[in-house]
Amino acid sequence: MTNLCITISANPPSRLDKALARDVPEEAALSRTRLVRLIAEGAVSRRGTVLDSPKLAVAEGDVIEINVPEAVSYDVVAQDIPLEIVWEDDDLCVVNKPAGMVVHPAPGTPDGTLVNALLHHFGGNLSGIGGELRPGIVHRIDKDTSGLLVVAKSDRAHHGLAKQFEKHTAQRAYLALVHGVPDPADPRLRGTRGVSAGGSSDITITSGLARHKTERQRQAVYFDGQGRHAITHARVLERFGNPETLSLVECRLETGRTHQIRVHMTHAGHSLVGDPVYGGRRKVSAKAISPDAFQAVTKFDRQALHARELGFVHPVTNEEMLFQADIPEDMNKLLRALR
């Protein structure tokens, strides 16, 4: 257990969690998300009184004590699983994750994950700051989504990257094959709450996102302050079919929430091809595309989503980093059939 004493400096933010995130020394490697968790665990106090809410007010000169548990040993076996390492140094690496690979162990998936593979690749050396149970993992993508992830190898990298993802300054662009063609002139789309047109994207979808009220494995769109704020910008790159029935869309994330693109595109009426959770029973017309393309679309067995671009500032060197990953072969085969 590490005890930290933080003195709140001048003009503090109105909330405890925000004030601590500002005033905790960088070497402590405690993100705001981690601080909120410590508050919930009763590990934060002022003059002997536990502060049990991140919304509590603080004042200049308050001395806040934080009891930070040591990082627990992570009982996950290292496995020699092939990885496509796009870039690597002493503090982080960028990985092109294949579709079908889970990012970190969870009930029902104890091994065969990206973390198992990374532990082998790095000889067991991954960041696990502040008792975190997902070593090195700063952000994640779904099992059946392919593409780029950045992984922290050191605590200083983990802390710096976590801040960028928390502040939404990291760049993330995905390619998605969707039903229909998002058209900002479409009266139906213009009448859909949370959907707007303009700027560098064809449409922008803005909403709250939170767990579905009855189907706990799904996320759902909410408004009026409910859910976590989420913004997706979508731009049509290519159209397929006669009449046009499918499109390749670039989705840029302004925020990064669970299933964000899949939920937002479904809300806009353009669910992803192959999506088993949000795609519903939407079918492509056999008359609109060739027989080969129709077979390729109907047999595609995952959401057609690929994390193509990832950009961030290196948390140690301050260098601007930008990476791109080619579309995987299964999506390429599908697009070739459509073309």
PDB file of C-alpha atoms in Angstrom, residues 36-251:
ATOM      1  CA  VAL A  36     -12.813   7.583  -9.236  1.00  0.00           C
ATOM      2  CA  ARG A  37     -12.389   3.873  -8.567  1.00  0.00           C
ATOM      3  CA  LEU A  38     -10.222   4.557  -5.516  1.00  0.00           C
ATOM      4  CA  ILE A  39     -12.837   6.995  -4.199  1.00  0.00           C
ATOM      5  CA  ALA A  40     -15.516   4.315  -4.609  1.00  0.00           C
ATOM      6  CA  GLU A  41     -13.297   1.849  -2.734  1.00  0.00           C
ATOM      7  CA  GLY A  42     -12.999   4.212   0.261  1.00  0.00           C
ATOM      8  CA  ALA A  43      -9.303   4.824  -0.307  1.00  0.00           C
ATOM      9  CA  VAL A  44      -9.530   8.650  -0.338  1.00  0.00           C
ATOM     10  CA  SER A  45      -9.918  10.729   2.830  1.00  0.00           C
ATOM     11  CA  ARG A  46      -9.615  14.252   4.242  1.00  0.00           C
ATOM     12  CA  ARG A  47      -8.622  14.772   7.905  1.00  0.00           C
ATOM     13  CA  GLY A  48      -9.537  11.163   8.649  1.00  0.00           C
ATOM     14  CA  THR A  49     -12.959  11.312   6.981  1.00  0.00           C
ATOM     15  CA  VAL A  50     -13.486   9.059   3.975  1.00  0.00           C
ATOM     16  CA  LEU A  51     -14.554  10.951   0.842  1.00  0.00           C
ATOM     17  CA  ASP A  52     -16.989   8.597  -0.827  1.00  0.00           C
ATOM     18  CA  SER A  53     -18.135  10.588  -3.872  1.00  0.00           C
ATOM     19  CA  PRO A  54     -16.150  12.020  -6.799  1.00  0.00           C
ATOM     20  CA  LYS A  55     -18.569  14.964  -6.844  1.00  0.00           C
ATOM     21  CA  LEU A  56     -17.621  16.253  -3.384  1.00  0.00           C
ATOM     22  CA  ALA A  57     -16.297  19.806  -3.216  1.00  0.00           C
ATOM     23  CA  VAL A  58     -12.710  20.595  -2.247  1.00  0.00           C
ATOM     24  CA  ALA A  59     -10.955  23.838  -1.385  1.00  0.00           C
ATOM     25  CA  GLU A  60      -7.484  25.263  -1.840  1.00  0.00           C
ATOM     26  CA  GLY A  61      -5.176  23.939   0.866  1.00  0.00           C
ATOM     27  CA  ASP A  62      -7.172  20.755   1.569  1.00  0.00           C
ATOM     28  CA  VAL A  63      -4.856  17.838   2.279  1.00  0.00           C
ATOM     29  CA  ILE A  64      -6.224  14.688   0.645  1.00  0.00           C
ATOM     30  CA  GLU A  65      -4.834  11.256   1.521  1.00  0.00           C
ATOM     31  CA  ILE A  66      -4.976   8.483  -1.059  1.00  0.00           C
ATOM     32  CA  ASN A  67      -4.204   4.886  -0.146  1.00  0.00           C
ATOM     33  CA  VAL A  68      -3.096   3.232  -3.369  1.00  0.00           C
ATOM     34  CA  PRO A  69      -2.879  -0.569  -3.280  1.00  0.00           C
ATOM     35  CA  GLU A  70       0.149  -2.170  -4.843  1.00  0.00           C
ATOM     36  CA  ALA A  71      -0.396  -3.576  -8.310  1.00  0.00           C
ATOM     37  CA  VAL A  72      -1.590  -7.140  -7.904  1.00  0.00           C
ATOM     38  CA  SER A  73       0.226 -10.009  -9.542  1.00  0.00           C
ATOM     39  CA  TYR A  74      -1.603 -10.790 -12.753  1.00  0.00           C
ATOM     40  CA  ASP A  75      -2.236 -14.509 -12.834  1.00  0.00           C
ATOM     41  CA  VAL A  76      -2.400 -14.892 -16.594  1.00  0.00           C
ATOM     42  CA  VAL A  77      -0.226 -17.303 -18.510  1.00  0.00           C
ATOM     43  CA  ALA A  78       2.022 -15.988 -21.277  1.00  0.00           C
ATOM     44  CA  GLN A  79       1.220 -17.714 -24.563  1.00  0.00           C
ATOM     45  CA  ASP A  80       3.217 -17.863 -27.768  1.00  0.00           C
ATOM     46  CA  ILE A  81       0.516 -16.485 -30.053  1.00  0.00           C
ATOM     47  CA  PRO A  82       1.552 -14.718 -33.289  1.00  0.00           C
ATOM     48  CA  LEU A  83       1.189 -10.933 -33.178  1.00  0.00           C
ATOM     49  CA  GLU A  84       1.474  -8.255 -35.835  1.00  0.00           C
ATOM     50  CA  ILE A  85       3.532  -5.556 -34.122  1.00  0.00           C
ATOM     51  CA  VAL A  86       3.263  -2.358 -36.153  1.00  0.00           C
ATOM     52  CA  TRP A  87       5.646  -0.285 -34.013  1.00  0.00           C
ATOM     53  CA  GLU A  88       7.437  -0.696 -30.670  1.00  0.00           C
ATOM     54  CA  ASP A  89       9.836   1.015 -28.265  1.00  0.00           C
ATOM     55  CA  ASP A  90      10.663   0.708 -24.550  1.00  0.00           C
ATOM     56  CA  ASP A  91       7.398   2.335 -23.425  1.00  0.00           C
ATOM     57  CA  LEU A  92       4.672   1.185 -25.785  1.00  0.00           C
ATOM     58  CA  CYS A  93       3.792  -0.798 -28.853  1.00  0.00           C
ATOM     59  CA  VAL A  94       1.107  -0.625 -31.527  1.00  0.00           C
ATOM     60  CA  VAL A  95      -0.555  -3.897 -32.508  1.00  0.00           C
ATOM     61  CA  ASN A  96      -2.760  -4.796 -35.470  1.00  0.00           C
ATOM     62  CA  LYS A  97      -5.262  -7.115 -33.761  1.00  0.00           C
ATOM     63  CA  PRO A  98      -6.910  -9.803 -35.900  1.00  0.00           C
ATOM     64  CA  ALA A  99     -10.663 -10.297 -35.828  1.00  0.00           C
ATOM     65  CA  GLY A 100     -11.647 -13.087 -33.443  1.00  0.00           C
ATOM     66  CA  MET A 101      -9.075 -12.262 -30.753  1.00  0.00           C
ATOM     67  CA  VAL A 102     -10.336 -11.053 -27.364  1.00  0.00           C
ATOM     68  CA  VAL A 103      -8.262  -8.194 -25.935  1.00  0.00           C
ATOM     69  CA  HIS A 104      -8.011  -9.295 -22.296  1.00  0.00           C
ATOM     70  CA  PRO A 105      -9.001 -12.373 -20.240  1.00  0.00           C
ATOM     71  CA  ALA A 106     -12.508 -12.471 -18.836  1.00  0.00           C
ATOM     72  CA  PRO A 107     -14.907 -15.122 -17.570  1.00  0.00           C
ATOM     73  CA  GLY A 108     -15.323 -17.616 -20.383  1.00  0.00           C
ATOM     74  CA  THR A 109     -12.134 -16.461 -22.130  1.00  0.00           C
ATOM     75  CA  PRO A 110      -9.263 -17.170 -19.705  1.00  0.00           C
ATOM     76  CA  ASP A 111      -6.583 -17.446 -22.395  1.00  0.00           C
ATOM     77  CA  GLY A 112      -5.839 -17.020 -26.068  1.00  0.00           C
ATOM     78  CA  THR A 113      -6.239 -13.259 -25.671  1.00  0.00           C
ATOM     79  CA  LEU A 114      -4.128 -10.325 -26.777  1.00  0.00           C
ATOM     80  CA  VAL A 115      -2.863  -9.911 -23.198  1.00  0.00           C
ATOM     81  CA  ASN A 116      -1.693 -13.561 -23.125  1.00  0.00           C
ATOM     82  CA  ALA A 117       0.185 -12.978 -26.377  1.00  0.00           C
ATOM     83  CA  LEU A 118       1.664  -9.669 -25.195  1.00  0.00           C
ATOM     84  CA  LEU A 119       2.917 -11.161 -21.933  1.00  0.00           C
ATOM     85  CA  HIS A 120       4.875 -13.715 -23.971  1.00  0.00           C
ATOM     86  CA  HIS A 121       6.157 -11.133 -26.445  1.00  0.00           C
ATOM     87  CA  PHE A 122       7.348  -8.777 -23.690  1.00  0.00           C
ATOM     88  CA  GLY A 123       8.620 -11.466 -21.333  1.00  0.00           C
ATOM     89  CA  GLY A 124       5.935 -10.659 -18.761  1.00  0.00           C
ATOM     90  CA  ASN A 125       6.653  -6.927 -18.779  1.00  0.00           C
ATOM     91  CA  LEU A 126       3.422  -4.930 -19.126  1.00  0.00           C
ATOM     92  CA  SER A 127       2.191  -1.859 -17.287  1.00  0.00           C
ATOM     93  CA  GLY A 128      -0.214  -2.572 -14.403  1.00  0.00           C
ATOM     94  CA  ILE A 129      -0.505   0.776 -12.669  1.00  0.00           C
ATOM     95  CA  GLY A 130      -2.381   1.273  -9.438  1.00  0.00           C
ATOM     96  CA  GLY A 131      -3.705  -2.270  -9.135  1.00  0.00           C
ATOM     97  CA  GLU A 132      -5.215  -2.294 -12.617  1.00  0.00           C
ATOM     98  CA  LEU A 133      -6.385  -5.753 -13.689  1.00  0.00           C
ATOM     99  CA  ARG A 134      -5.749  -5.298 -17.417  1.00  0.00           C
ATOM    100  CA  PRO A 135      -1.982  -4.832 -17.752  1.00  0.00           C
ATOM    101  CA  GLY A 136      -0.918  -2.580 -20.582  1.00  0.00           C
ATOM    102  CA  ILE A 137      -4.414  -2.154 -21.976  1.00  0.00           C
ATOM    103  CA  VAL A 138      -5.292   1.523 -22.355  1.00  0.00           C
ATOM    104  CA  HIS A 139      -8.210   1.068 -24.758  1.00  0.00           C
ATOM    105  CA  ARG A 140      -9.747  -1.909 -26.512  1.00  0.00           C
ATOM    106  CA  ILE A 141     -11.668  -2.992 -29.572  1.00  0.00           C
ATOM    107  CA  ASP A 142     -14.290  -5.715 -29.779  1.00  0.00           C
ATOM    108  CA  LYS A 143     -13.355  -9.351 -30.302  1.00  0.00           C
ATOM    109  CA  ASP A 144     -14.677  -9.443 -33.860  1.00  0.00           C
ATOM    110  CA  THR A 145     -13.330  -6.035 -34.850  1.00  0.00           C
ATOM    111  CA  SER A 146      -9.868  -5.973 -36.416  1.00  0.00           C
ATOM    112  CA  GLY A 147      -7.267  -3.234 -36.309  1.00  0.00           C
ATOM    113  CA  LEU A 148      -4.985  -0.984 -34.315  1.00  0.00           C
ATOM    114  CA  LEU A 149      -4.425  -0.851 -30.564  1.00  0.00           C
ATOM    115  CA  VAL A 150      -1.722   0.894 -28.548  1.00  0.00           C
ATOM    116  CA  VAL A 151      -0.414  -0.991 -25.515  1.00  0.00           C
ATOM    117  CA  ALA A 152       1.602   0.461 -22.614  1.00  0.00           C
ATOM    118  CA  LYS A 153       4.801  -1.282 -21.526  1.00  0.00           C
ATOM    119  CA  SER A 154       5.623   1.199 -18.738  1.00  0.00           C
ATOM    120  CA  ASP A 155       3.584   2.978 -16.068  1.00  0.00           C
ATOM    121  CA  ARG A 156       4.580   6.411 -17.385  1.00  0.00           C
ATOM    122  CA  ALA A 157       3.332   5.476 -20.850  1.00  0.00           C
ATOM    123  CA  HIS A 158       0.130   4.010 -19.429  1.00  0.00           C
ATOM    124  CA  HIS A 159      -0.629   7.175 -17.485  1.00  0.00           C
ATOM    125  CA  GLY A 160       0.107   9.492 -20.426  1.00  0.00           C
ATOM    126  CA  LEU A 161      -1.899   7.449 -22.921  1.00  0.00           C
ATOM    127  CA  ALA A 162      -4.835   7.070 -20.532  1.00  0.00           C
ATOM    128  CA  LYS A 163      -5.018  10.857 -20.238  1.00  0.00           C
ATOM    129  CA  GLN A 164      -5.203  11.252 -24.012  1.00  0.00           C
ATOM    130  CA  PHE A 165      -7.994   8.708 -24.365  1.00  0.00           C
ATOM    131  CA  GLU A 166      -9.829  10.250 -21.406  1.00  0.00           C
ATOM    132  CA  LYS A 167      -9.593  13.716 -22.977  1.00  0.00           C
ATOM    133  CA  HIS A 168     -10.500  12.335 -26.436  1.00  0.00           C
ATOM    134  CA  THR A 169      -7.354  13.734 -28.064  1.00  0.00           C
ATOM    135  CA  ALA A 170      -6.286  10.403 -29.591  1.00  0.00           C
ATOM    136  CA  GLN A 171      -7.258   9.997 -33.257  1.00  0.00           C
ATOM    137  CA  ARG A 172      -9.225   6.907 -34.247  1.00  0.00           C
ATOM    138  CA  ALA A 173     -10.735   6.128 -37.638  1.00  0.00           C
ATOM    139  CA  TYR A 174     -12.566   2.931 -38.602  1.00  0.00           C
ATOM    140  CA  LEU A 175     -13.811   1.450 -41.849  1.00  0.00           C
ATOM    141  CA  ALA A 176     -17.306  -0.051 -41.742  1.00  0.00           C
ATOM    142  CA  LEU A 177     -19.436  -1.726 -44.392  1.00  0.00           C
ATOM    143  CA  VAL A 178     -23.027  -0.721 -43.645  1.00  0.00           C
ATOM    144  CA  HIS A 179     -26.504  -1.329 -44.981  1.00  0.00           C
ATOM    145  CA  GLY A 180     -27.793   1.546 -47.065  1.00  0.00           C
ATOM    146  CA  VAL A 181     -26.015   4.825 -47.796  1.00  0.00           C
ATOM    147  CA  PRO A 182     -25.944   7.561 -45.125  1.00  0.00           C
ATOM    148  CA  ASP A 183     -27.173  10.614 -47.007  1.00  0.00           C
ATOM    149  CA  PRO A 184     -27.507  13.904 -45.105  1.00  0.00           C
ATOM    150  CA  ALA A 185     -30.273  14.927 -47.537  1.00  0.00           C
ATOM    151  CA  ASP A 186     -32.378  11.878 -46.616  1.00  0.00           C
ATOM    152  CA  PRO A 187     -35.529  13.188 -44.846  1.00  0.00           C
ATOM    153  CA  ARG A 188     -35.622  10.094 -42.634  1.00  0.00           C
ATOM    154  CA  LEU A 189     -32.048  10.634 -41.504  1.00  0.00           C
ATOM    155  CA  ARG A 190     -32.583  14.372 -41.006  1.00  0.00           C
ATOM    156  CA  GLY A 191     -35.516  13.542 -38.763  1.00  0.00           C
ATOM    157  CA  THR A 192     -33.530  11.098 -36.613  1.00  0.00           C
ATOM    158  CA  ARG A 193     -32.736  12.565 -33.221  1.00  0.00           C
ATOM    159  CA  GLY A 194     -29.024  13.094 -32.623  1.00  0.00           C
ATOM    160  CA  VAL A 195     -28.083  12.992 -36.325  1.00  0.00           C
ATOM    161  CA  SER A 196     -26.783  16.149 -38.004  1.00  0.00           C
ATOM    162  CA  ALA A 197     -25.058  17.004 -41.287  1.00  0.00           C
ATOM    163  CA  GLY A 198     -22.151  19.193 -42.261  1.00  0.00           C
ATOM    164  CA  GLY A 199     -18.464  19.696 -41.648  1.00  0.00           C
ATOM    165  CA  SER A 200     -15.898  17.242 -42.968  1.00  0.00           C
ATOM    166  CA  SER A 201     -18.244  14.277 -42.449  1.00  0.00           C
ATOM    167  CA  ASP A 202     -21.483  13.393 -44.207  1.00  0.00           C
ATOM    168  CA  ILE A 203     -23.252  12.944 -40.883  1.00  0.00           C
ATOM    169  CA  THR A 204     -22.457  13.323 -37.191  1.00  0.00           C
ATOM    170  CA  ILE A 205     -24.236  11.242 -34.560  1.00  0.00           C
ATOM    171  CA  THR A 206     -24.342  12.656 -31.031  1.00  0.00           C
ATOM    172  CA  SER A 207     -26.010  10.946 -28.064  1.00  0.00           C
ATOM    173  CA  GLY A 208     -25.533   9.401 -24.686  1.00  0.00           C
ATOM    174  CA  LEU A 209     -24.555   5.723 -24.639  1.00  0.00           C
ATOM    175  CA  ALA A 210     -25.245   3.312 -21.793  1.00  0.00           C
ATOM    176  CA  ARG A 211     -26.137  -0.295 -21.165  1.00  0.00           C
ATOM    177  CA  HIS A 212     -29.502  -1.352 -22.573  1.00  0.00           C
ATOM    178  CA  LYS A 213     -32.159  -1.404 -19.869  1.00  0.00           C
ATOM    179  CA  THR A 214     -33.277  -4.977 -20.521  1.00  0.00           C
ATOM    180  CA  GLU A 215     -30.620  -6.579 -22.763  1.00  0.00           C
ATOM    181  CA  ARG A 216     -27.474  -6.348 -20.657  1.00  0.00           C
ATOM    182  CA  GLN A 217     -25.039  -7.388 -23.384  1.00  0.00           C
ATOM    183  CA  ARG A 218     -26.079  -4.441 -25.572  1.00  0.00           C
ATOM    184  CA  GLN A 219     -25.482  -0.712 -25.441  1.00  0.00           C
ATOM    185  CA  ALA A 220     -28.247   1.745 -26.291  1.00  0.00           C
ATOM    186  CA  VAL A 221     -28.673   5.363 -27.363  1.00  0.00           C
ATOM    187  CA  TYR A 222     -30.006   7.814 -24.753  1.00  0.00           C
ATOM    188  CA  PHE A 223     -30.669  11.544 -24.699  1.00  0.00           C
ATOM    189  CA  ASP A 224     -31.457  14.304 -22.182  1.00  0.00           C
ATOM    190  CA  GLY A 225     -28.285  13.797 -20.172  1.00  0.00           C
ATOM    191  CA  GLN A 226     -28.546  10.038 -19.855  1.00  0.00           C
ATOM    192  CA  GLY A 227     -25.552   7.830 -20.633  1.00  0.00           C
ATOM    193  CA  ARG A 228     -21.981   8.773 -21.481  1.00  0.00           C
ATOM    194  CA  HIS A 229     -21.544  11.482 -24.101  1.00  0.00           C
ATOM    195  CA  ALA A 230     -20.603   9.986 -27.484  1.00  0.00           C
ATOM    196  CA  ILE A 231     -19.907  11.529 -30.911  1.00  0.00           C
ATOM    197  CA  THR A 232     -19.273   9.677 -34.196  1.00  0.00           C
ATOM    198  CA  HIS A 233     -18.499  11.322 -37.550  1.00  0.00           C
ATOM    199  CA  ALA A 234     -19.345   9.202 -40.614  1.00  0.00           C
ATOM    200  CA  ARG A 235     -18.295   9.798 -44.214  1.00  0.00           C
ATOM    201  CA  VAL A 236     -19.260   7.636 -47.208  1.00  0.00           C
ATOM    202  CA  LEU A 237     -16.239   6.411 -49.178  1.00  0.00           C
ATOM    203  CA  GLU A 238     -17.834   3.987 -51.622  1.00  0.00           C
ATOM    204  CA  ARG A 239     -21.334   2.856 -52.652  1.00  0.00           C
ATOM    205  CA  PHE A 240     -22.419  -0.569 -53.879  1.00  0.00           C
ATOM    206  CA  GLY A 241     -25.439  -1.987 -55.690  1.00  0.00           C
ATOM    207  CA  ASN A 242     -28.069  -0.923 -58.164  1.00  0.00           C
ATOM    208  CA  PRO A 243     -30.031   0.504 -56.512  1.00  0.00           C
ATOM    209  CA  GLU A 244     -27.373   1.454 -53.965  1.00  0.00           C
ATOM    210  CA  THR A 245     -27.814  -0.906 -51.048  1.00  0.00           C
ATOM    211  CA  LEU A 246     -24.485  -0.965 -49.180  1.00  0.00           C
ATOM    212  CA  SER A 247     -21.706   1.527 -48.511  1.00  0.00           C
ATOM    213  CA  LEU A 248     -18.175   1.647 -47.174  1.00  0.00           C
ATOM    214  CA  VAL A 249     -18.062   4.320 -44.485  1.00  0.00           C
ATOM    215  CA  GLU A 250     -15.204   5.932 -42.582  1.00  0.00           C
ATOM    216  CA  CYS A 251     -16.184   6.512 -38.960  1.00  0.00           C
TER     217      CYS A 251
END
